[in-house]
Amino acid sequence: MRSGAWTVTLLRLARRLLGQRLFDRLMKMTFYGQFVAGEDQESIRPLIQHNRAFGVGSILDYGVEEDLTPEEAERKEMESCTSASERDGHGTSKREKQFQAHRAFGDRRDGVVSARTYFYASEAKCDSHMETFLRCIEASGGASEDGFSAIKLTALGRPQFLLQFSDVLTKWRQFFHQMAAEQGKAGLAAMDTKLEVAALQESVVKMGIASRMEIENWFTVETLGVSGTLDLLDWGSLIDSRTELSKHLVVPNMQTGQLEPLLSRFTEEEERQMTRMLQRMDVLAKKASEVGVRLMVDAEQTYFQPAISRLTLEMQRRFNVERPLIFNTYQCYLKDTYDNVTLDVELARREGWCFGAKLVRGAYMAQERARALEIGYEDPINPTYEATNTMYHRCLNYVLEELKHNARAAVMVASHNEDTVRFTLCRMEELGLHPADRQVYFGQLLGMCDQISFPLGELGFRWGAAGQGRRRWDSPPPPLCAGQAGFPVYKYVPYGPVMEVLPYLSRRALENSGVMKGAQREWQLLWQELKRRLLTGSLLHRPA
């Protein structure tokens, strides 16, 4: 039995032995009280107000998760990630094995600690998830003037669509890089790779993908300018204009030289399911815009992520016109994160919308590595923890440099790592990014790293003016000056009834030390605080 499932079993046994009332009281004194804010929007209000008094905002998340056995989760995943034509044997999937469902990894909760997991049940259930997200957005809007709310796209539609779309996007990018290799430009960074249009036209004609006349109509001065070269962003725009997502989902077959549909056919219901996911995203973005809440789209597994990032980008194009309302999430333990960050920043520059990003290290490392090894594709994860740190700071530094020149961009530094917080503060000081500008946000989970969150929110640091000396992170922070604001810092705040958040809570209690080297120290601090609160009984009463 998996560790998370075993923990839930023990908690259920404890409930039967203690009775519901005593069990709830015990949970609120321990893990529930540490990691969950309360049972409903009313009961969490004292905690939100307490945090706000110390300059710490809240990112609300209704933490209820369906209580499924591993077998039930696997069955739901296989059914929802396979098309009707694949299930009835009339169609053969041309998807790469990375983007196909595999029963051994059907339970996406396995090895995942801090992220909630949704399994597709029905369109009605997706509508219910949307309504829950809408309530969280409304509550976030009422909790602060600059609130955040987080959503997951796997909660809003059938994941089959995300797998198929991710495969399409990945194959088109691979095709671009193969053409680059043929032109002697392999190994360059994504933004530095530029194809010679004339040579590309010849290659595409020889492959039979399109006629010479069609190719000439693709590559025009209006679409590509007069440089005679084409980069990956130009390529993406070109593919957008050549394919219609809901009907074609076509990819280049390098063996036959033809564009082929990814599946032999789509049912009408599958096309409607794709449309409904996009509609639900639109409803949430409009609500966030109405109430002034910034919407963070969480990252998920790599086999869903290309589609999630692309759909998030489409929302950013529409809603990030005046300010960064929609934030995309970048997992820095992935090898391709820097390329993705730089491409998206450049796209925002070219198209004139506001870039918004949340940087995390990532929540699915162990699961992703095991899946890649078992199924047989390249491990997408950086080889070492140090490489992930380097990737995080490289991406963060690039975004901070962008913020220096672009007051309409913003970033959420979502990290429990003290070195990363120090790095951010030092670079902000060097670049002249003031906390009052509210371009750089910090985020941590409720119950973790209070020694980072509250000093940032309450005290801030003395950012000198007119040549006055400035305090560094490694210096004792001075008292807050009159009118001086702290750094924008937020806690990710799950809430929900005790029994209904147990699936999430059981995994949250089993922190995966492989994700963060510093987790051991955090747990030592946490355990000391738990013991102190248990001895004093203060876990029974949150400060108001």
Coordinates of C-alpha atoms in Angstrom, one line a residue:
M1 CA 0.0 0.0 0.0
R2 CA 1.3 3.5 -0.9
S3 CA 2.4 5.7 2.0
G4 CA -0.4 8.3 1.5
A5 CA -3.1 5.6 1.3
W6 CA -1.7 4.0 4.5
T7 CA -1.8 7.3 6.3
V8 CA -5.4 7.8 5.4
T9 CA -6.2 4.2 6.6
L10 CA -4.6 5.0 10.0
L11 CA -6.6 8.3 10.2
R12 CA -9.8 6.5 9.5
L13 CA -9.1 4.0 12.2
A14 CA -8.4 6.8 14.6
R15 CA -11.7 8.4 13.8
R16 CA -13.6 5.1 14.5
L17 CA -11.8 4.7 17.8
L18 CA -12.1 8.3 19.0
G19 CA -15.4 9.3 17.4
Q20 CA -15.8 12.2 15.0
R21 CA -15.9 15.0 17.5
L22 CA -12.7 14.0 19.4
F23 CA -11.0 13.1 16.1
D24 CA -11.7 16.5 14.6
R25 CA -10.4 18.2 17.7
L26 CA -7.2 16.1 17.6
M27 CA -6.7 16.8 13.9
K28 CA -7.1 20.6 14.5
M29 CA -4.4 20.3 17.3
T30 CA -2.0 18.6 15.0
F31 CA -1.6 18.3 11.2
Y32 CA -4.9 19.8 10.1
G33 CA -4.3 22.8 12.4
Q34 CA -0.8 23.2 11.0
F35 CA -1.5 23.0 7.3
V36 CA -5.2 23.8 6.8
A37 CA -6.8 27.1 7.7
G38 CA -10.3 26.0 8.6
E39 CA -13.4 24.2 7.4
D40 CA -15.1 27.0 5.4
Q41 CA -14.7 30.6 4.3
E42 CA -16.2 31.9 7.6
S43 CA -13.9 29.9 9.8
I44 CA -10.7 30.8 8.0
R45 CA -11.4 34.6 8.4
P46 CA -9.5 35.0 11.7
L47 CA -6.4 33.4 10.2
I48 CA -6.6 35.6 7.1
Q49 CA -7.0 38.7 9.2
H50 CA -4.2 37.7 11.5
N51 CA -1.8 37.2 8.6
R52 CA -2.9 40.4 7.0
A53 CA -2.1 42.3 10.2
F54 CA 1.5 41.1 9.7
G55 CA 1.6 42.0 6.0
V56 CA 1.0 38.4 4.7
G57 CA -1.7 37.8 2.1
S58 CA -3.5 34.6 1.3
I59 CA -3.9 32.4 -1.8
L60 CA -7.1 30.5 -1.1
D61 CA -7.6 26.9 -2.2
Y62 CA -10.6 24.7 -1.3
G63 CA -8.5 21.7 -0.3
V64 CA -11.2 19.0 -0.8
E65 CA -10.0 16.0 -2.8
E66 CA -11.9 13.0 -3.9
D67 CA -11.1 10.0 -1.7
L68 CA -10.2 7.2 -4.2
T69 CA -8.4 4.0 -3.8
P70 CA -5.3 3.6 -6.0
E71 CA -7.2 1.1 -8.2
E72 CA -10.1 3.6 -8.6
A73 CA -7.7 6.4 -9.5
E74 CA -6.0 4.2 -12.1
R75 CA -9.3 3.2 -13.7
K76 CA -10.5 6.8 -13.9
E77 CA -7.2 7.9 -15.4
M78 CA -7.1 5.2 -18.1
E79 CA -10.7 5.9 -19.1
S80 CA -10.3 9.7 -19.3
C81 CA -7.0 9.7 -21.1
T82 CA -8.0 7.3 -23.9
S83 CA -10.1 8.3 -26.8
A84 CA -13.3 6.5 -27.8
S85 CA -11.7 5.3 -31.1
E86 CA -8.7 3.9 -29.1
R87 CA -11.0 2.1 -26.6
D88 CA -13.3 0.5 -29.2
G89 CA -10.4 -0.6 -31.4
H90 CA -11.3 1.3 -34.5
G91 CA -8.5 3.8 -34.2
T92 CA -4.8 3.6 -33.5
S93 CA -3.1 6.3 -31.4
K94 CA -0.1 7.9 -33.0
R95 CA 0.8 9.7 -29.8
E96 CA 4.3 9.3 -28.4
K97 CA 4.4 6.9 -25.5
Q98 CA 5.2 9.8 -23.2
F99 CA 1.8 11.3 -24.0
Q100 CA -0.2 8.1 -23.6
A101 CA -1.8 6.9 -20.4
H102 CA 0.0 4.1 -18.6
R103 CA -1.8 2.1 -15.9
A104 CA 1.3 1.8 -13.7
F105 CA 1.2 5.6 -13.3
G106 CA -2.5 6.1 -13.4
D107 CA -2.7 7.2 -9.8
R108 CA -1.1 10.7 -10.2
R109 CA -1.2 11.2 -6.5
D110 CA 1.6 8.7 -5.9
G111 CA 4.8 10.4 -4.7
V112 CA 3.2 13.9 -4.9
V113 CA 3.1 15.8 -1.6
S114 CA 2.1 19.4 -1.9
A115 CA -0.1 19.4 -5.0
R116 CA -3.8 18.5 -5.2
T117 CA -4.8 15.9 -7.8
Y118 CA -8.0 15.8 -9.8
F119 CA -9.3 12.8 -11.7
Y120 CA -11.9 13.2 -14.4
A121 CA -15.4 11.9 -13.6
S122 CA -17.8 13.8 -15.8
E123 CA -18.5 17.1 -17.3
A124 CA -20.9 17.9 -14.5
K125 CA -18.0 17.3 -12.0
C126 CA -15.8 19.7 -14.0
D127 CA -18.6 22.3 -13.7
S128 CA -18.6 21.7 -10.0
H129 CA -14.9 22.3 -9.8
M130 CA -15.3 25.5 -11.8
E131 CA -17.9 26.7 -9.3
T132 CA -15.5 25.9 -6.4
F133 CA -12.8 27.9 -8.1
L134 CA -15.2 30.8 -8.6
R135 CA -16.0 30.8 -4.9
C136 CA -12.3 30.9 -4.1
I137 CA -11.8 33.8 -6.5
E138 CA -14.6 35.7 -4.9
A139 CA -13.3 35.0 -1.4
S140 CA -9.8 36.0 -2.4
G141 CA -11.2 39.3 -3.8
G142 CA -12.9 39.9 -0.5
A143 CA -9.8 39.0 1.6
S144 CA -7.4 41.6 0.1
E145 CA -7.1 44.3 -2.6
D146 CA -4.3 42.3 -4.4
G147 CA -5.4 38.7 -3.9
F148 CA -4.4 35.5 -5.7
S149 CA -6.3 32.4 -6.5
A150 CA -4.8 29.1 -7.9
I151 CA -6.5 26.7 -10.3
K152 CA -5.6 23.4 -12.0
L153 CA -6.6 22.7 -15.6
T154 CA -7.0 19.0 -15.0
A155 CA -10.0 19.9 -12.8
L156 CA -11.7 21.7 -15.7
G157 CA -11.9 19.0 -18.4
R158 CA -11.0 15.6 -19.8
P159 CA -7.2 15.1 -19.6
Q160 CA -7.2 13.2 -22.9
F161 CA -7.3 16.6 -24.6
L162 CA -4.3 17.9 -22.6
L163 CA -2.3 14.8 -23.6
Q164 CA -3.2 15.1 -27.3
F165 CA -2.5 18.8 -27.5
S166 CA 0.8 18.4 -25.6
D167 CA 1.9 15.8 -28.1
V168 CA 1.1 18.1 -31.0
L169 CA 3.0 21.0 -29.5
T170 CA 6.0 18.9 -28.7
K171 CA 6.2 17.3 -32.1
W172 CA 6.0 20.7 -33.9
R173 CA 8.8 22.0 -31.7
Q174 CA 10.9 18.9 -32.4
F175 CA 10.3 19.4 -36.1
F176 CA 11.6 23.0 -35.8
H177 CA 14.8 21.8 -34.0
Q178 CA 15.3 19.0 -36.6
M179 CA 15.2 21.6 -39.4
A180 CA 17.7 23.7 -37.3
A181 CA 20.0 20.7 -37.1
E182 CA 19.8 20.3 -40.9
Q183 CA 20.9 23.9 -41.2
G184 CA 23.8 23.4 -38.8
K185 CA 22.2 25.2 -35.9
A186 CA 21.8 22.4 -33.4
G187 CA 22.4 23.0 -29.7
L188 CA 21.6 26.7 -29.6
A189 CA 19.4 28.2 -26.9
A190 CA 15.7 28.4 -28.0
M191 CA 15.8 32.2 -28.6
D192 CA 19.1 32.1 -30.5
T193 CA 17.9 29.4 -33.0
K194 CA 16.9 31.0 -36.3
L195 CA 16.1 29.1 -39.5
E196 CA 16.9 30.4 -42.9
V197 CA 13.5 30.7 -44.6
A198 CA 14.7 29.8 -48.1
A199 CA 16.4 26.6 -46.9
L200 CA 13.3 25.7 -44.8
Q201 CA 11.0 26.2 -47.8
E202 CA 13.1 23.7 -49.8
S203 CA 13.1 21.2 -47.0
V204 CA 9.3 21.4 -46.6
V205 CA 8.7 21.1 -50.3
K206 CA 11.0 18.0 -50.6
M207 CA 9.1 16.4 -47.7
G208 CA 5.8 16.8 -49.5
I209 CA 4.2 18.6 -46.6
A210 CA 2.9 21.3 -48.9
S211 CA 3.3 22.5 -52.5
R212 CA 5.8 25.3 -53.4
M213 CA 2.9 27.7 -53.9
E214 CA 1.4 26.9 -50.5
I215 CA 4.8 27.3 -48.8
E216 CA 5.4 30.7 -50.4
N217 CA 2.0 31.8 -49.1
W218 CA 3.1 30.7 -45.6
F219 CA 6.3 32.7 -45.5
T220 CA 5.3 36.3 -46.4
V221 CA 6.7 39.6 -45.4
E222 CA 3.4 40.3 -43.4
T223 CA 3.9 37.2 -41.3
L224 CA 7.7 37.0 -40.9
G225 CA 9.1 40.4 -41.8
V226 CA 12.1 40.9 -44.2
S227 CA 14.9 39.3 -42.1
G228 CA 14.9 36.1 -44.1
T229 CA 15.0 34.1 -40.9
L230 CA 12.4 32.5 -38.7
D231 CA 12.7 31.8 -34.9
L232 CA 10.7 29.5 -32.7
L233 CA 8.1 32.2 -31.9
D234 CA 7.6 32.9 -35.6
W235 CA 7.3 29.1 -36.1
G236 CA 4.6 28.9 -33.4
S237 CA 2.6 31.7 -35.0
L238 CA 2.9 30.0 -38.4
I239 CA 1.6 26.7 -37.1
D240 CA -1.3 28.4 -35.4
S241 CA -2.4 29.8 -38.8
R242 CA -2.0 26.4 -40.6
T243 CA -3.9 24.2 -38.2
E244 CA -7.3 24.3 -36.6
L245 CA -7.1 22.7 -33.2
S246 CA -10.5 21.0 -32.7
K247 CA -10.6 19.4 -36.1
H248 CA -7.0 18.7 -37.2
L249 CA -4.5 18.3 -34.4
V250 CA -2.0 17.4 -37.2
V251 CA 1.7 16.6 -36.8
P252 CA 4.5 16.1 -39.2
N253 CA 5.5 12.4 -39.9
M254 CA 9.2 12.5 -40.5
Q255 CA 9.2 9.1 -42.2
T256 CA 6.4 9.7 -44.7
G257 CA 6.8 13.5 -45.1
Q258 CA 3.1 14.0 -44.5
L259 CA 1.0 15.9 -42.0
E260 CA -1.1 13.3 -40.2
P261 CA -4.0 13.5 -37.7
L262 CA -2.9 12.4 -34.2
L263 CA -6.0 10.2 -34.0
S264 CA -8.0 8.6 -36.8
R265 CA -11.2 10.4 -35.6
F266 CA -12.8 12.5 -32.9
T267 CA -16.3 12.0 -31.6
E268 CA -18.6 15.0 -31.4
E269 CA -18.6 14.6 -27.6
E270 CA -14.8 14.7 -27.5
E271 CA -14.8 17.9 -29.5
R272 CA -17.5 19.4 -27.1
Q273 CA -15.4 18.4 -24.1
M274 CA -12.4 20.3 -25.5
T275 CA -14.6 23.4 -26.1
R276 CA -16.1 23.2 -22.6
M277 CA -12.6 23.2 -20.9
L278 CA -11.7 26.4 -22.8
Q279 CA -15.1 27.9 -21.8
R280 CA -14.5 27.1 -18.1
M281 CA -11.1 28.7 -18.3
D282 CA -12.7 31.8 -19.8
V283 CA -15.4 32.0 -17.1
L284 CA -12.7 31.9 -14.3
A285 CA -10.5 34.5 -16.0
K286 CA -13.4 36.9 -16.4
K287 CA -14.4 36.5 -12.8
A288 CA -10.8 37.1 -11.6
S289 CA -10.8 40.2 -13.8
E290 CA -14.1 41.5 -12.3
V291 CA -13.0 41.1 -8.7
G292 CA -9.4 42.1 -9.1
V293 CA -7.8 38.8 -8.3
R294 CA -4.7 37.4 -10.0
L295 CA -5.2 33.9 -11.2
M296 CA -2.3 31.5 -11.0
V297 CA -2.5 28.4 -13.2
D298 CA -0.6 25.6 -11.4
A299 CA 1.9 23.5 -13.3
E300 CA 1.2 19.7 -13.5
Q301 CA 3.0 16.6 -15.0
T302 CA 5.2 17.1 -18.0
Y303 CA 2.8 15.1 -20.3
F304 CA 0.1 17.6 -19.6
Q305 CA 2.3 20.7 -19.2
P306 CA 2.8 21.9 -22.9
A307 CA -0.9 22.1 -23.4
I308 CA -1.5 23.8 -20.0
S309 CA 1.2 26.4 -20.7
R310 CA -0.2 27.0 -24.1
L311 CA -3.7 27.5 -22.9
T312 CA -2.5 29.7 -20.1
L313 CA -0.6 31.8 -22.7
E314 CA -3.9 32.2 -24.7
M315 CA -5.6 33.6 -21.5
Q316 CA -2.6 35.9 -20.9
R317 CA -3.0 37.3 -24.4
R318 CA -6.6 38.1 -23.7
F319 CA -6.6 39.2 -20.1
N320 CA -3.1 40.5 -19.4
V321 CA -3.7 43.7 -21.3
E322 CA -3.3 46.3 -18.6
R323 CA -1.7 44.3 -15.8
P324 CA -0.5 40.7 -15.2
L325 CA -3.8 39.1 -14.2
I326 CA -3.0 35.5 -15.4
F327 CA 0.2 33.9 -14.0
N328 CA 1.8 30.8 -15.7
T329 CA 3.8 28.4 -13.5
Y330 CA 7.3 27.3 -14.4
Q331 CA 8.8 24.2 -12.7
C332 CA 12.5 24.8 -12.5
Y333 CA 13.5 21.2 -11.9
L334 CA 12.8 20.7 -15.6
K335 CA 15.6 20.8 -18.2
D336 CA 13.7 23.1 -20.6
T337 CA 12.4 25.7 -18.2
Y338 CA 14.8 28.4 -19.1
D339 CA 14.0 28.1 -22.8
N340 CA 10.3 28.2 -22.0
V341 CA 10.6 31.3 -19.7
T342 CA 12.7 33.2 -22.3
L343 CA 10.4 32.4 -25.1
D344 CA 7.3 33.5 -23.2
V345 CA 8.9 36.7 -22.0
E346 CA 9.9 37.5 -25.6
L347 CA 6.4 36.7 -26.9
A348 CA 4.9 39.1 -24.3
R349 CA 7.3 41.8 -25.5
R350 CA 6.4 41.3 -29.2
E351 CA 2.6 41.1 -28.7
G352 CA 2.4 43.8 -26.0
W353 CA 0.8 42.0 -23.1
C354 CA 1.9 41.8 -19.5
F355 CA 4.1 38.8 -18.5
G356 CA 3.2 37.1 -15.2
A357 CA 5.0 34.1 -13.8
K358 CA 5.2 31.9 -10.7
L359 CA 8.5 30.1 -10.3
V360 CA 8.6 26.9 -8.3
R361 CA 11.1 24.1 -8.1
G362 CA 8.4 21.4 -8.8
A363 CA 6.1 18.9 -7.2
Y364 CA 6.4 15.7 -9.3
M365 CA 10.1 14.9 -9.4
A366 CA 10.0 11.3 -8.1
Q367 CA 7.0 10.4 -10.2
E368 CA 8.3 11.9 -13.4
R369 CA 11.7 10.2 -13.1
A370 CA 10.1 6.8 -12.4
R371 CA 7.7 7.2 -15.3
A372 CA 10.4 8.2 -17.8
L373 CA 12.6 5.2 -16.8
E374 CA 9.8 2.7 -16.9
I375 CA 8.2 3.8 -20.2
G376 CA 11.5 4.6 -21.9
Y377 CA 11.8 8.3 -22.8
E378 CA 14.3 11.0 -21.7
D379 CA 14.1 12.0 -18.1
P380 CA 12.8 15.6 -18.1
I381 CA 14.2 16.4 -14.7
N382 CA 17.5 18.2 -14.0
P383 CA 20.1 15.6 -12.9
T384 CA 20.9 17.1 -9.5
Y385 CA 19.5 19.3 -6.8
E386 CA 22.3 21.8 -7.5
A387 CA 21.3 21.9 -11.2
T388 CA 17.7 22.7 -10.2
N389 CA 18.9 25.5 -7.9
T390 CA 21.0 26.9 -10.8
M391 CA 18.0 26.7 -13.1
Y392 CA 15.7 28.4 -10.6
H393 CA 18.2 31.3 -10.1
R394 CA 18.9 31.6 -13.8
C395 CA 15.2 31.9 -14.7
L396 CA 14.5 34.2 -11.8
N397 CA 17.4 36.5 -12.7
Y398 CA 16.2 36.7 -16.3
V399 CA 12.7 37.6 -15.1
L400 CA 14.0 40.2 -12.6
E401 CA 16.1 41.8 -15.4
E402 CA 12.9 42.0 -17.4
L403 CA 11.0 43.6 -14.5
K404 CA 13.7 46.3 -14.3
H405 CA 12.8 47.5 -17.8
N406 CA 9.1 46.6 -17.8
A407 CA 7.0 47.9 -15.0
R408 CA 4.0 45.9 -16.3
A409 CA 5.5 42.4 -15.6
A410 CA 5.5 40.5 -12.3
V411 CA 6.8 37.3 -10.7
M412 CA 5.8 35.2 -7.8
V413 CA 8.9 33.6 -6.1
A414 CA 7.2 30.5 -4.7
S415 CA 10.0 29.0 -2.6
H416 CA 10.8 27.7 0.8
N417 CA 14.5 27.9 0.1
E418 CA 16.2 30.7 2.1
D419 CA 19.1 30.9 -0.3
T420 CA 16.6 31.7 -3.1
V421 CA 14.9 34.4 -1.0
R422 CA 18.4 35.9 -0.2
F423 CA 19.2 35.8 -3.9
T424 CA 16.0 37.5 -4.8
L425 CA 16.4 40.3 -2.3
C426 CA 20.0 41.0 -3.3
R427 CA 19.1 41.1 -7.0
M428 CA 16.1 43.4 -6.3
E429 CA 18.4 45.7 -4.5
E430 CA 21.0 45.7 -7.3
L431 CA 18.4 46.2 -10.0
G432 CA 16.5 48.9 -8.1
L433 CA 13.3 46.9 -7.8
H434 CA 11.4 48.3 -4.8
P435 CA 8.9 46.2 -2.8
A436 CA 6.4 48.9 -3.0
D437 CA 6.3 48.5 -6.8
R438 CA 4.6 45.1 -6.1
Q439 CA 6.3 43.4 -9.1
V440 CA 8.0 40.7 -7.0
Y441 CA 5.8 38.5 -4.8
F442 CA 6.9 35.8 -2.4
G443 CA 4.9 32.7 -1.6
Q444 CA 5.0 29.8 0.8
L445 CA 2.7 27.1 2.0
L446 CA 0.6 27.6 5.1
G447 CA 2.4 25.9 8.0
M448 CA 5.8 26.1 6.4
C449 CA 8.6 28.7 6.6
D450 CA 6.9 31.3 8.8
Q451 CA 10.5 32.4 9.7
I452 CA 10.7 33.6 6.1
S453 CA 7.2 34.8 5.4
F454 CA 6.4 37.0 8.3
P455 CA 9.7 38.9 8.5
L456 CA 9.3 39.7 4.8
G457 CA 5.7 40.8 5.1
E458 CA 5.9 42.6 8.5
L459 CA 9.3 44.2 8.5
G460 CA 10.5 44.7 5.0
F461 CA 14.0 46.1 4.8
R462 CA 15.4 49.6 4.7
W463 CA 15.8 50.4 1.1
G464 CA 17.8 53.6 1.2
A465 CA 16.8 56.7 -0.8
A466 CA 19.0 59.5 -2.1
G467 CA 22.2 57.6 -1.6
Q468 CA 21.4 56.4 2.0
G469 CA 22.8 53.0 3.0
R470 CA 20.8 49.9 2.3
R471 CA 20.4 46.8 4.5
R472 CA 21.1 43.4 3.1
W473 CA 19.2 40.1 3.9
D474 CA 22.2 39.0 6.0
S475 CA 21.9 42.1 8.2
P476 CA 19.4 42.3 11.1
P477 CA 16.3 44.0 9.7
P478 CA 15.6 47.4 11.2
P479 CA 12.3 48.6 12.6
L480 CA 9.8 49.5 10.0
C481 CA 9.9 53.2 9.1
A482 CA 6.7 55.2 8.9
G483 CA 5.1 54.7 5.5
Q484 CA 7.5 51.9 4.6
A485 CA 5.9 48.8 3.1
G486 CA 7.0 45.2 3.6
F487 CA 7.5 42.8 0.7
P488 CA 4.4 41.4 -0.9
V489 CA 4.3 37.9 0.6
Y490 CA 1.5 35.3 0.5
K491 CA 0.6 32.0 2.1
Y492 CA -1.0 29.3 0.1
V493 CA -4.1 28.6 2.3
P494 CA -6.0 25.3 1.9
Y495 CA -9.3 25.0 3.6
G496 CA -12.2 22.5 3.9
P497 CA -13.9 20.0 6.2
V498 CA -11.6 17.8 8.2
M499 CA -12.5 14.4 6.7
E500 CA -12.7 15.8 3.1
V501 CA -9.1 17.2 3.1
L502 CA -7.6 14.0 4.6
P503 CA -6.4 12.7 1.2
Y504 CA -4.5 15.9 0.6
L505 CA -3.4 16.2 4.2
S506 CA -2.1 12.7 4.5
R507 CA 0.4 13.4 1.6
R508 CA 1.2 16.9 2.9
A509 CA 2.3 15.3 6.2
L510 CA 4.8 13.1 4.3
E511 CA 7.0 15.9 2.9
N512 CA 9.2 14.6 0.1
S513 CA 12.7 15.5 1.2
G514 CA 14.0 14.7 -2.3
V515 CA 12.4 17.8 -3.7
M516 CA 14.2 20.2 -1.3
K517 CA 17.5 19.5 0.4
G518 CA 16.5 22.0 3.1
A519 CA 13.3 20.1 4.0
Q520 CA 14.9 18.4 7.0
R521 CA 15.7 21.7 8.7
E522 CA 12.1 22.9 8.1
W523 CA 10.7 19.7 9.6
Q524 CA 12.9 20.1 12.7
L525 CA 11.6 23.6 13.1
L526 CA 8.0 22.5 12.5
W527 CA 8.3 19.6 15.0
Q528 CA 9.7 22.0 17.7
E529 CA 6.8 24.3 17.1
L530 CA 4.2 21.5 17.2
K531 CA 5.6 20.3 20.5
R532 CA 5.5 23.8 21.9
R533 CA 1.9 24.3 20.8
L534 CA 0.8 20.9 22.1
L535 CA 2.4 21.6 25.5
T536 CA 0.8 25.0 25.7
G537 CA -2.5 24.1 24.0
S538 CA -2.1 27.0 21.6
L539 CA -2.9 24.8 18.6
L540 CA -6.5 24.8 19.9
H541 CA -6.8 28.6 19.4
R542 CA -5.4 30.4 16.4
P543 CA -4.5 34.0 17.2
A544 CA -7.2 36.5 16.0

